[in-house]
Tab-separated table of C-alpha atoms in Angstrom:
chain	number	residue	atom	x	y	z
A	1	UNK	CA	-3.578	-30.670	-20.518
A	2	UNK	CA	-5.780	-30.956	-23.401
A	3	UNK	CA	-5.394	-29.273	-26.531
A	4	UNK	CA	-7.877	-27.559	-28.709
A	5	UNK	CA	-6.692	-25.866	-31.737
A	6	UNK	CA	-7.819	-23.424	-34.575
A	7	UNK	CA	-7.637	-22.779	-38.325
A	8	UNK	CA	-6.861	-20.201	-39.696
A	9	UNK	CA	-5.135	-18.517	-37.129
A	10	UNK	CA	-5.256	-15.329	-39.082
A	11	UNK	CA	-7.575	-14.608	-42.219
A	12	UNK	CA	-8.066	-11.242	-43.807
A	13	UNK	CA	-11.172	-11.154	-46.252
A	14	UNK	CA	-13.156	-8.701	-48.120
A	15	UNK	CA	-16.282	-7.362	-47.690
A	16	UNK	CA	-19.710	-9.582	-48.582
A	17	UNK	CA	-17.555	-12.714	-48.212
A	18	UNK	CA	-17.830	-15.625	-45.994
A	19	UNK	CA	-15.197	-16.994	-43.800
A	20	UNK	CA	-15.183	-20.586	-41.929
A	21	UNK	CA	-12.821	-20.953	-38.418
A	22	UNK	CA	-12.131	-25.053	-37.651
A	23	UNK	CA	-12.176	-26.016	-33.708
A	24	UNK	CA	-10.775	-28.793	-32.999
A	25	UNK	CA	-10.062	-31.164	-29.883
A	26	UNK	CA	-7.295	-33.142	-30.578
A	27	UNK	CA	-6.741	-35.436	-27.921
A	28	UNK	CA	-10.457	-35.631	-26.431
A	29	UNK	CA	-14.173	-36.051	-26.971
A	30	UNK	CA	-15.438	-32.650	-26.977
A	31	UNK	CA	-19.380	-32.665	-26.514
A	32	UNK	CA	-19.815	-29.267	-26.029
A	33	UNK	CA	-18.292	-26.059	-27.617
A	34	UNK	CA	-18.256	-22.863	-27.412
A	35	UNK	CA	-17.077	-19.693	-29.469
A	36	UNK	CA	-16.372	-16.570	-28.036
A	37	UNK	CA	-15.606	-12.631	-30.268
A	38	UNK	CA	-12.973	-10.738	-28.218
A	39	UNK	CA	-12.634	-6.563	-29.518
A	40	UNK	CA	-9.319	-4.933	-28.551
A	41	UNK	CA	-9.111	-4.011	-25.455
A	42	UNK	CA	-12.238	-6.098	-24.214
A	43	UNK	CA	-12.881	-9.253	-22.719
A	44	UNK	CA	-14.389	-12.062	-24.313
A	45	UNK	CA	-17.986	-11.926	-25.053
A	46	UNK	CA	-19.971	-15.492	-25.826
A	47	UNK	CA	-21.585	-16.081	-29.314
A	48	UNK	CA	-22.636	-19.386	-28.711
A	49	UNK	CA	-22.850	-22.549	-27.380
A	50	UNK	CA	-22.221	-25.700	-29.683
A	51	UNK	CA	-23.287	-29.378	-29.022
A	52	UNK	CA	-22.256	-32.469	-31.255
A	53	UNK	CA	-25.161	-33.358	-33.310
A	54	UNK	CA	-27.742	-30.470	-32.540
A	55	UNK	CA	-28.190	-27.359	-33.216
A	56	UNK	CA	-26.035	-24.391	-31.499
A	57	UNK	CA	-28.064	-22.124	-28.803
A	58	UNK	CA	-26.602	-18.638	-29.413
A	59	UNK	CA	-26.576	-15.576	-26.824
A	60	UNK	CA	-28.902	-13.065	-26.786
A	61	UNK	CA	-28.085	-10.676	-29.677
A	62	UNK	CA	-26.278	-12.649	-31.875
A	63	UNK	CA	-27.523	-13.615	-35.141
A	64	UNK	CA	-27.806	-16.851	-35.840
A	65	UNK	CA	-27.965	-16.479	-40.087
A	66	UNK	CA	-24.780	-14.724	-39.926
A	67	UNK	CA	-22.783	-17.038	-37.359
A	68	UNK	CA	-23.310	-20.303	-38.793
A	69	UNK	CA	-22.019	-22.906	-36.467
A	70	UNK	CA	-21.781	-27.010	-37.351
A	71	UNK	CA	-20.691	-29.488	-34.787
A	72	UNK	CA	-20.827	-32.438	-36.871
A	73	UNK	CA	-18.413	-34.418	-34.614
A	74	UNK	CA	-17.262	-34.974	-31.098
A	75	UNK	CA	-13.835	-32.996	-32.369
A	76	UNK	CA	-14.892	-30.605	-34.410
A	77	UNK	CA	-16.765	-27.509	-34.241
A	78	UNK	CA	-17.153	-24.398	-37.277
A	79	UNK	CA	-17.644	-21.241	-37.475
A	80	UNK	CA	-19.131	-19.347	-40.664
A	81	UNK	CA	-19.097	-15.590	-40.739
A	82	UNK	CA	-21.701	-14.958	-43.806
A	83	UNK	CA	-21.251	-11.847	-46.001
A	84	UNK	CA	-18.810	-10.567	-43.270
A	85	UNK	CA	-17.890	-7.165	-43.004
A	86	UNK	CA	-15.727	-4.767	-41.038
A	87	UNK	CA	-17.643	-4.605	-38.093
A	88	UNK	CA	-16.912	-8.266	-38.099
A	89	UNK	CA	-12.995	-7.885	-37.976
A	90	UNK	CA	-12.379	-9.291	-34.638
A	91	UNK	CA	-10.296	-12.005	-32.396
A	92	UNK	CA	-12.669	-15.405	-32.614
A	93	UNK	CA	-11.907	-18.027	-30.252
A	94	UNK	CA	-13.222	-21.131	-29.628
A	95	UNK	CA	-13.021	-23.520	-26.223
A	96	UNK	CA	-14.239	-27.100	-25.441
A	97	UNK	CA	-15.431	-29.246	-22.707
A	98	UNK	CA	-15.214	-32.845	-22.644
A	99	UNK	CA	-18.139	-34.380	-20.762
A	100	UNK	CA	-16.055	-34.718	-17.429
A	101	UNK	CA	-16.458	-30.597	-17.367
A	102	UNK	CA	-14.268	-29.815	-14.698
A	103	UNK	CA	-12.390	-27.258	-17.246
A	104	UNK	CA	-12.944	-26.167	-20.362
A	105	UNK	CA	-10.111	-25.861	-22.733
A	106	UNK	CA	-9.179	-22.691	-25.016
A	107	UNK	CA	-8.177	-22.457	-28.801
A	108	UNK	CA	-5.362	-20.034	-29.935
A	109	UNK	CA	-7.349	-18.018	-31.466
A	110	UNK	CA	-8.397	-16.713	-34.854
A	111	UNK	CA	-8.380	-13.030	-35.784
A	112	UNK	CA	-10.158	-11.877	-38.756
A	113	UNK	CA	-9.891	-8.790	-40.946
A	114	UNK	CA	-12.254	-7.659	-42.594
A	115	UNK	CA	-11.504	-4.735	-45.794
B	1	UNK	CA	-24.842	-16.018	-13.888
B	2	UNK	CA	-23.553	-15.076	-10.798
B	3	UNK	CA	-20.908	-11.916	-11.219
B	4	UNK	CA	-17.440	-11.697	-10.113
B	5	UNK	CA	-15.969	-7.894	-9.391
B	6	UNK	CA	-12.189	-7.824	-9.831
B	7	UNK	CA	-10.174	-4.758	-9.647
B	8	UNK	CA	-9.063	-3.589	-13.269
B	9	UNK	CA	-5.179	-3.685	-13.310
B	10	UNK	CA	-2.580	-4.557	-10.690
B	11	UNK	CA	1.319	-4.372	-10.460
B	12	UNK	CA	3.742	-6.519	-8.988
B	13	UNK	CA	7.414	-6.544	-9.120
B	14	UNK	CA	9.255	-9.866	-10.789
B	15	UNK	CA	10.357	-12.493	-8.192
B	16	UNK	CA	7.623	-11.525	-5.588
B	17	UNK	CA	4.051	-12.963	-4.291
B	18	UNK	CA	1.129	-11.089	-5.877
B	19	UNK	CA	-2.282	-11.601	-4.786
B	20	UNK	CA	-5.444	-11.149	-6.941
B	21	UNK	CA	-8.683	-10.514	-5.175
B	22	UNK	CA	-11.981	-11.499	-6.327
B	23	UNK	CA	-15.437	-11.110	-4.926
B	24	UNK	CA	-18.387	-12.830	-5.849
B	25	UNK	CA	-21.100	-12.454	-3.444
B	26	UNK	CA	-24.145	-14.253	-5.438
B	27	UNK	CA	-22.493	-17.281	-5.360
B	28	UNK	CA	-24.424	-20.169	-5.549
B	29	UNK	CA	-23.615	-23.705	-3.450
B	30	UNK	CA	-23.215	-25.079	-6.982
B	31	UNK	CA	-20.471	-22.745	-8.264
B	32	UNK	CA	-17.013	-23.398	-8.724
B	33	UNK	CA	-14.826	-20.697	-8.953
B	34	UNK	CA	-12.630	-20.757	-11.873
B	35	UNK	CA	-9.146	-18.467	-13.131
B	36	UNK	CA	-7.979	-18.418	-16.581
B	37	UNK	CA	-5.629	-15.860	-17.333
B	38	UNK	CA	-5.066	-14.453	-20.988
B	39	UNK	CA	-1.700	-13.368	-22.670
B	40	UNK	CA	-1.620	-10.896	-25.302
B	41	UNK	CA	-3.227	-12.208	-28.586
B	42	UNK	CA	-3.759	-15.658	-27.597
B	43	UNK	CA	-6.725	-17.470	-25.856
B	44	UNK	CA	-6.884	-18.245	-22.495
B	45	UNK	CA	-5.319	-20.367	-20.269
B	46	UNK	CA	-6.566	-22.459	-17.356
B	47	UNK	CA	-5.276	-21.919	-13.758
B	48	UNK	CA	-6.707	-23.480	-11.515
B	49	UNK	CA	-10.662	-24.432	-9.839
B	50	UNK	CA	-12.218	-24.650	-6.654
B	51	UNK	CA	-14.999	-25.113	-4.440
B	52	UNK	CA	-14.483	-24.552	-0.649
B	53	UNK	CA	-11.178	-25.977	-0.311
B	54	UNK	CA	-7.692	-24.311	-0.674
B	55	UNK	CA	-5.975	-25.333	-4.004
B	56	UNK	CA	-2.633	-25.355	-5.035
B	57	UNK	CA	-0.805	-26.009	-8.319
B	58	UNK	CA	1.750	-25.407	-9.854
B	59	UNK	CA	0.793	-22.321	-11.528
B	60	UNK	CA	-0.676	-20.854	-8.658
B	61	UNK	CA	-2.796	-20.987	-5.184
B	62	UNK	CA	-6.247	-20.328	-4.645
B	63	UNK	CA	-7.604	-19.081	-1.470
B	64	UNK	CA	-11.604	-19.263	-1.059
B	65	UNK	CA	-13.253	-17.124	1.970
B	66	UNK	CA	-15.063	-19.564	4.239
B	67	UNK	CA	-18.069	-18.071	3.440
B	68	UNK	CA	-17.077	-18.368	-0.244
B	69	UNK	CA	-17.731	-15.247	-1.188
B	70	UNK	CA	-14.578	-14.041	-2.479
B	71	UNK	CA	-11.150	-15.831	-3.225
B	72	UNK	CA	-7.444	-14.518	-4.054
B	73	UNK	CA	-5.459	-16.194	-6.843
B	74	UNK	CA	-2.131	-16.184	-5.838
B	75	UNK	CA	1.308	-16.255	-7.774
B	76	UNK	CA	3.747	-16.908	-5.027
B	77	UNK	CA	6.784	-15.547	-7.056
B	78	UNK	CA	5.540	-13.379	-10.542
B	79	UNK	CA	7.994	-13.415	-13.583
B	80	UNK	CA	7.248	-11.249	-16.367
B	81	UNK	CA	5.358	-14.252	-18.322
B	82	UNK	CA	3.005	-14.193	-15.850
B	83	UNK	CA	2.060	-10.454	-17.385
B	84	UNK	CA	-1.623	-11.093	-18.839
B	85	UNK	CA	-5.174	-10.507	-17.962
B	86	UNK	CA	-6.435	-12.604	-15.159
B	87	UNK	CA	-9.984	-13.847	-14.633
B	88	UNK	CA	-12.047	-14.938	-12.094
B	89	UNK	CA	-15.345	-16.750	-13.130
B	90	UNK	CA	-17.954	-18.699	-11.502
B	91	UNK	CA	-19.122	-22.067	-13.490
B	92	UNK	CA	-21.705	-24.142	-12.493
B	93	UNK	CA	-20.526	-27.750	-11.865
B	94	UNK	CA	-23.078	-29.516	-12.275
B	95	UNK	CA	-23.305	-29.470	-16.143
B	96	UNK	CA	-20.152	-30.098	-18.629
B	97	UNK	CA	-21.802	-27.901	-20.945
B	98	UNK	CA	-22.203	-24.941	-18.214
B	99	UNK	CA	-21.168	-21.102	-20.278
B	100	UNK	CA	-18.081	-19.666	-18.768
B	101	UNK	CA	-18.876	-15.630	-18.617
B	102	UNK	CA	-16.038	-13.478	-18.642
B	103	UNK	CA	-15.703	-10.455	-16.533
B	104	UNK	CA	-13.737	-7.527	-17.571
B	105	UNK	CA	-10.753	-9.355	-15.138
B	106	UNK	CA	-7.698	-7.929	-13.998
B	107	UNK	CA	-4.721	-6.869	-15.827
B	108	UNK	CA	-1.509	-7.981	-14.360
B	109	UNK	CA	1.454	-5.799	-14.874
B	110	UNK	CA	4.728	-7.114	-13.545
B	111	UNK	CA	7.545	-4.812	-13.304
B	112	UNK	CA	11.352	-5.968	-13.906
């Protein structure tokens, strides 16, 4: 299957810094993206969506000035964490659907740590 | 978005079928019912899709009520890889860039 992969796969930062997590599709056209914050213990909960060459639509309650998200390509999305903090510290993971749609294929994962 | 209720953990013993229920009763005729399953510390993993039909894979079976609302994922013989958290989510198919919204899915426990 296709394969979408993630850098870092582990960052620790400290507070008021920012942090940026690559997604990448590397063997398809991705036009759409999303990323997704997973807490231990819980399931994965959707941050936003992310389309090549527009601007990301984000879920209800997350904010868009501290999740900065560019999808400057069809195989690359990011994912900025502004000023993050410890509440932030969490398991980000990104997935990506090529236009055919039928699945939509995961990342590895990146977990960040916050201090 | 159309919920899915799963129940919240399951066991199994290695080597034999297990059977994952799923109900989703506000389906819509534009839904297809997905599974992705999730091992610990990694993202998740695509099983297998469906729309009225019976699927099979080679990961698994999927077996879709006739009236489509509810389906069973099924392993026909576990092995302790297939230990994880399984989903069951509704996308619409219509649209490439349709969400997936997980539920809290079930966690699979399989015992040696």
């Amino acid at each position: 299957g296709a394969v979408v992969s993630q850098h870092p796969s582990r960052v620790i930062c400290k507070s008021g810094t920012s942090v940026k997590i690559e997604c990448r599709s590397l063997d398809f056209q991705a036009t759409t993206m999303f990323w997704y914050r997973q807490f231990p213990k819980q399931s994965l909960m959707l941050m936003a969506t992310s389309n090549e060459g527009s601007k990301a639509t984000y879920e209800q309650g997350v904010e868009k000035d501290k999740f900065l998200i560019n999808h400057a390509s069809l195989t690359l999305s990011t994912l900025t964490v502004t000023s993050a903090h410890p509440e932030d510290s969490s398991f980000y993971i990104c997935s990506a659907s090529s236009h055919l749609g039928d699945e939509q294929f995961f990342g590895p994962g990146t977990r960040l740590t916050v201090l | 978005d159309a919920k899915t209720t799963q129940p919240n953990s399951m066991e199994s013993n290695e080597e034999e079928p297990v059977h994952l229920p799923c109900n989703h009763s506000t389906i819509s005729g534009t839904d297809y019912i997905h599974w992705y399953r999730q091992l610990p510390s990694q993202g998740p993993e695509y099983v297998i899709h469906g729309l009225t039909s019976n699927v099979n894979n080679r990961m698994a079976s999927l077996a879709i009520a006739e009236d489509r609302k509810s389906s069973t994922l099924i392993l026909h013989r576990a092995t302790l890889r297939d230990a994880a958290v399984y989903y069951c989510i509704l996308r619409d198919g219509y649209s490439s860039a349709s969400k997936i919204i997980f539920g809290s899915g079930t966690r699979l426990s399989i015992r040696p």
